[in-house]
Short mmCIF file of C-alpha atoms in Angstrom, two decimals:
data_model
loop_
_atom_site.label_atom_id
_atom_site.label_comp_id
_atom_site.label_asym_id
_atom_site.label_seq_id
_atom_site.Cartn_x
_atom_site.Cartn_y
_atom_site.Cartn_z
CA MET Y 1 -23.18 1.89 -28.64
CA ALA Y 2 -20.99 1.56 -31.68
CA ARG Y 3 -18.48 3.87 -30.12
CA HIS Y 4 -18.32 1.82 -27.26
CA SER Y 5 -17.77 -1.61 -29.23
CA TRP Y 6 -14.86 -0.05 -31.19
CA ARG Y 7 -13.04 1.17 -28.18
CA ARG Y 8 -13.28 -2.21 -26.48
CA ARG Y 9 -12.50 -3.96 -29.89
CA LEU Y 10 -9.24 -1.74 -29.80
CA ILE Y 11 -8.63 -2.45 -26.16
CA LEU Y 12 -8.79 -6.02 -26.84
CA ALA Y 13 -6.36 -5.76 -29.44
CA LEU Y 14 -3.76 -3.90 -27.21
CA ALA Y 15 -4.18 -6.52 -24.45
CA ALA Y 16 -3.66 -9.20 -26.99
CA ALA Y 17 -0.60 -7.78 -28.34
CA CYS Y 18 0.92 -7.31 -25.00
CA VAL Y 19 0.35 -10.84 -24.21
CA VAL Y 20 2.47 -11.92 -27.64
CA ALA Y 21 5.03 -9.32 -26.95
CA SER Y 22 5.49 -10.66 -22.75
CA PRO Y 23 4.57 -14.23 -22.11
CA SER Y 24 4.55 -12.75 -18.34
CA CYS Y 25 2.07 -10.12 -19.16
CA SER Y 26 -0.98 -11.90 -17.65
CA LEU Y 27 -4.76 -10.89 -18.19
CA SER Y 28 -5.87 -13.12 -15.29
CA HIS Y 29 -6.65 -11.92 -11.80
CA PRO Y 30 -7.53 -13.64 -8.46
CA PRO Y 31 -11.33 -13.38 -7.89
CA GLN Y 32 -12.44 -11.01 -5.05
CA ASP Y 33 -15.65 -11.00 -3.32
CA PRO Y 34 -17.41 -7.54 -4.46
CA THR Y 35 -19.75 -7.63 -1.46
CA HIS Y 36 -16.80 -7.17 0.79
CA PRO Y 37 -14.71 -4.29 -0.45
CA VAL Y 38 -12.23 -3.99 2.12
CA VAL Y 39 -10.93 -7.12 3.88
CA SER Y 40 -8.01 -7.30 6.33
CA ARG Y 41 -5.95 -10.61 6.60
CA ALA Y 42 -3.94 -12.18 8.98
CA ALA Y 43 -5.38 -10.36 12.12
CA PRO Y 44 -2.46 -8.63 14.32
CA ALA Y 45 -1.60 -9.22 17.92
CA ALA Y 46 -0.75 -6.39 20.07
CA ILE Y 47 2.38 -4.72 19.33
CA PRO Y 48 4.78 -5.21 22.56
CA ALA Y 49 5.42 -2.14 24.43
CA SER Y 50 9.28 -2.27 23.95
CA VAL Y 51 8.52 -1.25 20.31
CA LEU Y 52 9.42 2.34 20.76
CA ARG Y 53 11.80 3.35 17.81
CA LEU Y 54 10.59 2.63 14.45
CA ALA Y 55 12.31 2.82 11.08
CA ILE Y 56 9.71 3.15 8.28
CA LEU Y 57 10.79 1.51 5.24
CA TYR Y 58 9.07 1.18 1.76
CA PRO Y 59 10.29 0.38 -1.61
CA ARG Y 60 11.80 3.10 -4.01
CA VAL Y 61 9.46 3.53 -6.95
CA THR Y 62 9.60 5.74 -10.35
CA ASP Y 63 5.76 5.49 -10.54
CA PRO Y 64 4.59 9.21 -9.37
CA ALA Y 65 1.31 8.04 -8.26
CA LEU Y 66 2.80 5.20 -6.10
CA ALA Y 67 5.45 7.33 -4.62
CA ALA Y 68 2.85 10.04 -3.80
CA THR Y 69 0.91 6.91 -1.79
CA TYR Y 70 3.96 6.21 0.29
CA ALA Y 71 4.77 9.91 1.04
CA HIS Y 72 0.78 9.75 2.26
CA LEU Y 73 1.07 6.82 3.99
CA GLU Y 74 4.20 7.66 6.09
CA ALA Y 75 2.86 11.21 7.11
CA ARG Y 76 -0.14 9.51 8.30
CA THR Y 77 1.97 7.09 10.29
CA PHE Y 78 3.48 9.82 12.50
CA PHE Y 79 0.12 10.16 14.02
CA LEU Y 80 0.34 6.97 15.55
CA LYS Y 81 1.86 8.70 18.28
CA THR Y 82 -1.53 9.53 19.45
CA ALA Y 83 -1.82 5.65 20.34
CA ARG Y 84 1.38 5.34 21.98
CA PRO Y 85 3.09 8.80 22.58
CA SER Y 86 6.73 7.39 23.48
CA LEU Y 87 6.85 5.99 19.75
CA GLN Y 88 9.82 7.64 17.81
CA PHE Y 89 10.70 7.74 13.93
CA VAL Y 90 13.78 7.75 12.24
CA GLU Y 91 14.04 10.18 9.62
CA ARG Y 92 13.93 8.92 6.16
CA ARG Y 93 16.74 11.39 5.40
CA GLU Y 94 19.15 8.89 7.45
CA LEU Y 95 17.63 6.00 5.82
CA GLY Y 96 18.52 7.35 2.27
CA THR Y 97 22.16 8.28 3.32
CA LEU Y 98 22.84 4.74 4.90
CA LEU Y 99 21.48 3.03 1.52
CA ASP Y 100 23.93 4.69 -0.51
CA GLU Y 101 26.72 4.63 1.70
CA HIS Y 102 26.39 0.72 2.58
CA ARG Y 103 24.94 -0.38 -1.01
CA LEU Y 104 21.80 -1.88 1.03
CA GLN Y 105 19.21 -2.88 -1.60
CA LEU Y 106 15.31 -2.90 -0.16
CA SER Y 107 13.10 -5.04 -2.46
CA GLY Y 108 9.43 -4.70 -2.51
CA ALA Y 109 9.01 -7.23 0.35
CA GLY Y 110 12.19 -6.52 2.12
CA ALA Y 111 14.78 -8.99 2.63
CA ASP Y 112 14.75 -10.02 6.46
CA GLU Y 113 18.53 -9.78 6.60
CA THR Y 114 18.92 -6.47 4.71
CA THR Y 115 16.41 -4.93 6.91
CA VAL Y 116 17.50 -6.02 10.49
CA ARG Y 117 21.00 -4.67 9.45
CA LEU Y 118 19.47 -1.40 8.43
CA GLY Y 119 17.62 -1.17 11.34
CA ALA Y 120 20.83 -1.58 13.67
CA LEU Y 121 22.70 1.23 11.56
CA LEU Y 122 19.86 3.68 12.18
CA GLY Y 123 19.58 2.95 15.62
CA ALA Y 124 15.90 1.72 15.65
CA ASP Y 125 14.40 -1.31 17.82
CA SER Y 126 12.22 -2.12 15.13
CA LEU Y 127 11.27 -1.79 11.20
CA LEU Y 128 7.81 -0.74 9.87
CA GLN Y 129 7.59 -1.94 6.60
CA TYR Y 130 5.02 -1.08 3.83
CA ARG Y 131 4.26 -2.04 0.62
CA VAL Y 132 1.33 -0.88 -1.87
CA GLU Y 133 0.23 -2.92 -4.78
CA ARG Y 134 -2.21 -0.82 -6.97
CA PRO Y 135 -3.34 -1.53 -10.85
CA SER Y 136 -0.74 -0.82 -13.25
CA LEU Y 137 -1.45 0.71 -16.78
CA HIS Y 138 -1.87 -2.72 -18.09
CA ASP Y 139 -4.48 -3.57 -15.51
CA ARG Y 140 -6.25 -0.40 -16.25
CA MET Y 141 -6.28 -0.81 -19.97
CA TRP Y 142 -7.69 -4.24 -19.24
CA ALA Y 143 -10.45 -3.06 -16.91
CA LEU Y 144 -11.83 -0.97 -19.83
CA PHE Y 145 -12.59 -4.09 -21.37
CA SER Y 146 -13.40 -6.61 -18.69
CA GLY Y 147 -15.22 -3.95 -16.37
CA ARG Y 148 -13.01 -5.00 -13.26
CA LEU Y 149 -10.04 -3.86 -11.69
CA PRO Y 150 -7.62 -5.87 -9.59
CA PRO Y 151 -7.78 -5.29 -5.84
CA VAL Y 152 -5.58 -2.83 -3.97
CA ARG Y 153 -3.49 -4.32 -1.53
CA VAL Y 154 -1.48 -2.76 1.33
CA PHE Y 155 0.88 -4.99 3.19
CA THR Y 156 2.45 -3.85 6.54
CA LYS Y 157 4.95 -5.60 8.71
CA ILE Y 158 7.05 -4.73 11.89
CA THR Y 159 9.85 -6.51 12.82
CA ARG Y 160 12.37 -6.48 15.48
CA VAL Y 161 15.65 -5.40 14.81
CA GLU Y 162 17.79 -7.55 17.65
CA SER Y 163 15.65 -10.87 16.97
CA GLY Y 164 14.34 -10.56 13.53
CA GLU Y 165 10.82 -11.50 15.07
CA VAL Y 166 7.93 -10.28 13.19
CA VAL Y 167 5.51 -9.01 15.89
CA PHE Y 168 3.09 -7.44 13.32
CA HIS Y 169 1.78 -8.53 9.97
CA HIS Y 170 -1.33 -7.02 8.26
CA GLU Y 171 -2.91 -7.05 4.56
CA ALA Y 172 -5.56 -4.68 3.75
CA VAL Y 173 -7.38 -5.64 0.06
CA VAL Y 174 -9.73 -3.37 -1.41
CA GLN Y 175 -11.50 -4.36 -4.37
CA PRO Y 176 -12.76 -1.18 -6.47
CA PRO Y 177 -16.02 -0.76 -7.70
CA ALA Y 178 -17.13 -2.02 -11.16
CA VAL Y 179 -15.91 -0.04 -14.12
CA SER Y 180 -18.91 1.27 -16.32
CA ASP Y 181 -18.78 1.03 -19.98
CA ASP Y 182 -18.09 4.67 -20.73
CA ALA Y 183 -15.08 4.93 -18.47
CA THR Y 184 -11.63 6.19 -19.41
CA LEU Y 185 -8.34 5.68 -18.27
CA ALA Y 186 -8.39 8.83 -16.89
CA SER Y 187 -11.50 8.40 -14.92
CA LEU Y 188 -10.17 5.11 -13.10
CA GLU Y 189 -7.63 7.22 -11.29
CA PRO Y 190 -10.09 8.71 -8.77
CA ILE Y 191 -11.48 5.17 -8.23
CA ILE Y 192 -8.04 3.51 -7.59
CA ARG Y 193 -7.30 6.57 -5.24
CA GLU Y 194 -10.02 6.06 -3.22
CA ALA Y 195 -9.36 2.32 -2.94
CA VAL Y 196 -5.90 3.02 -1.89
CA ASP Y 197 -7.09 5.39 0.59
CA ALA Y 198 -9.35 2.95 2.21
CA GLY Y 199 -6.64 0.37 2.53
CA ILE Y 200 -4.29 2.94 4.35
CA ASP Y 201 -7.34 3.70 6.51
CA ALA Y 202 -7.55 0.03 7.29
CA THR Y 203 -4.14 -0.25 7.85
CA LEU Y 204 -3.64 2.53 10.29
CA LEU Y 205 -6.87 1.45 12.43
CA ALA Y 206 -5.16 -2.15 12.78
CA LEU Y 207 -1.81 -0.30 13.80
CA ARG Y 208 -3.69 1.72 16.08
CA LYS Y 209 -5.53 -1.28 17.66
CA ALA Y 210 -2.24 -3.36 18.15
CA LEU Y 211 -0.61 -0.48 19.70
CA GLY Y 212 -3.39 -0.53 22.58
CA CYS Y 213 -5.74 2.04 21.22
CA PRO Y 214 -9.29 1.31 20.41
CA PRO Y 215 -10.13 1.40 16.34
CA LEU Y 216 -11.93 4.48 14.97
CA PRO Y 217 -15.37 4.11 13.63
CA GLN Y 218 -15.14 3.94 9.73
CA ALA Y 219 -17.52 5.88 7.76
CA GLY Y 220 -18.08 4.22 4.45
CA HIS Y 221 -14.74 3.74 2.55
CA LYS Y 222 -14.14 7.74 1.91
CA ARG Y 223 -10.85 9.37 2.51
CA THR Y 224 -10.05 10.13 6.14
CA ILE Y 225 -9.58 13.71 7.14
CA PHE Y 226 -6.22 14.67 7.75
CA PRO Y 227 -4.76 13.99 10.60
CA PRO Y 228 -7.10 11.15 11.31
CA ALA Y 229 -7.29 10.36 14.63
CA PRO Y 230 -7.10 11.87 17.94
CA ALA Y 231 -5.63 10.69 21.33
CA CYS Y 232 -7.14 7.34 22.66
#
């Protein structure tokens, strides 16, 4: 008990130092209902049949865990062809070349004018944009004291290149379980990874449904087996 008390006092001191060093280093998080660990917001409409050639966009990141998350999400996105076999995807190698040649900057949310211009250069008729928010190092340190991690969020948007119309918008919010008293920074990573996987599952299920394929049953919030889905 004394060991836990000492550790929590140290974490509190570090968190306080963070606030003093950076005014933007906030310790508050929006409340989430723990009885609903996965919440899908902005229920999507059907994705038009004219959406046939997609460019997958997501922010450039330096965090290895977040980079691995985007790579996993992109790989699983290709299995949406089981919901709409006519779908084609632009290779990201082409995307990187265009970003460098045209000096286009893609922010976390994606600037509409930039993304539409990028889609036209890629020859895509629509842009599929992802953004994943997972707890930062500061969030994980604070969770050891507060006993609570902030939610994982997976944002998805499909924009038509010619018109700039958003034809699909979805947000999956996943609240990780409470943090135990004997948790460490290392032990939090599997918890966060499981929450991210649940958010990806919810996102891809919503995309499949919007593409005209019935959603698959979810068995709890365990990681979906890869590949995740048979044909409709």
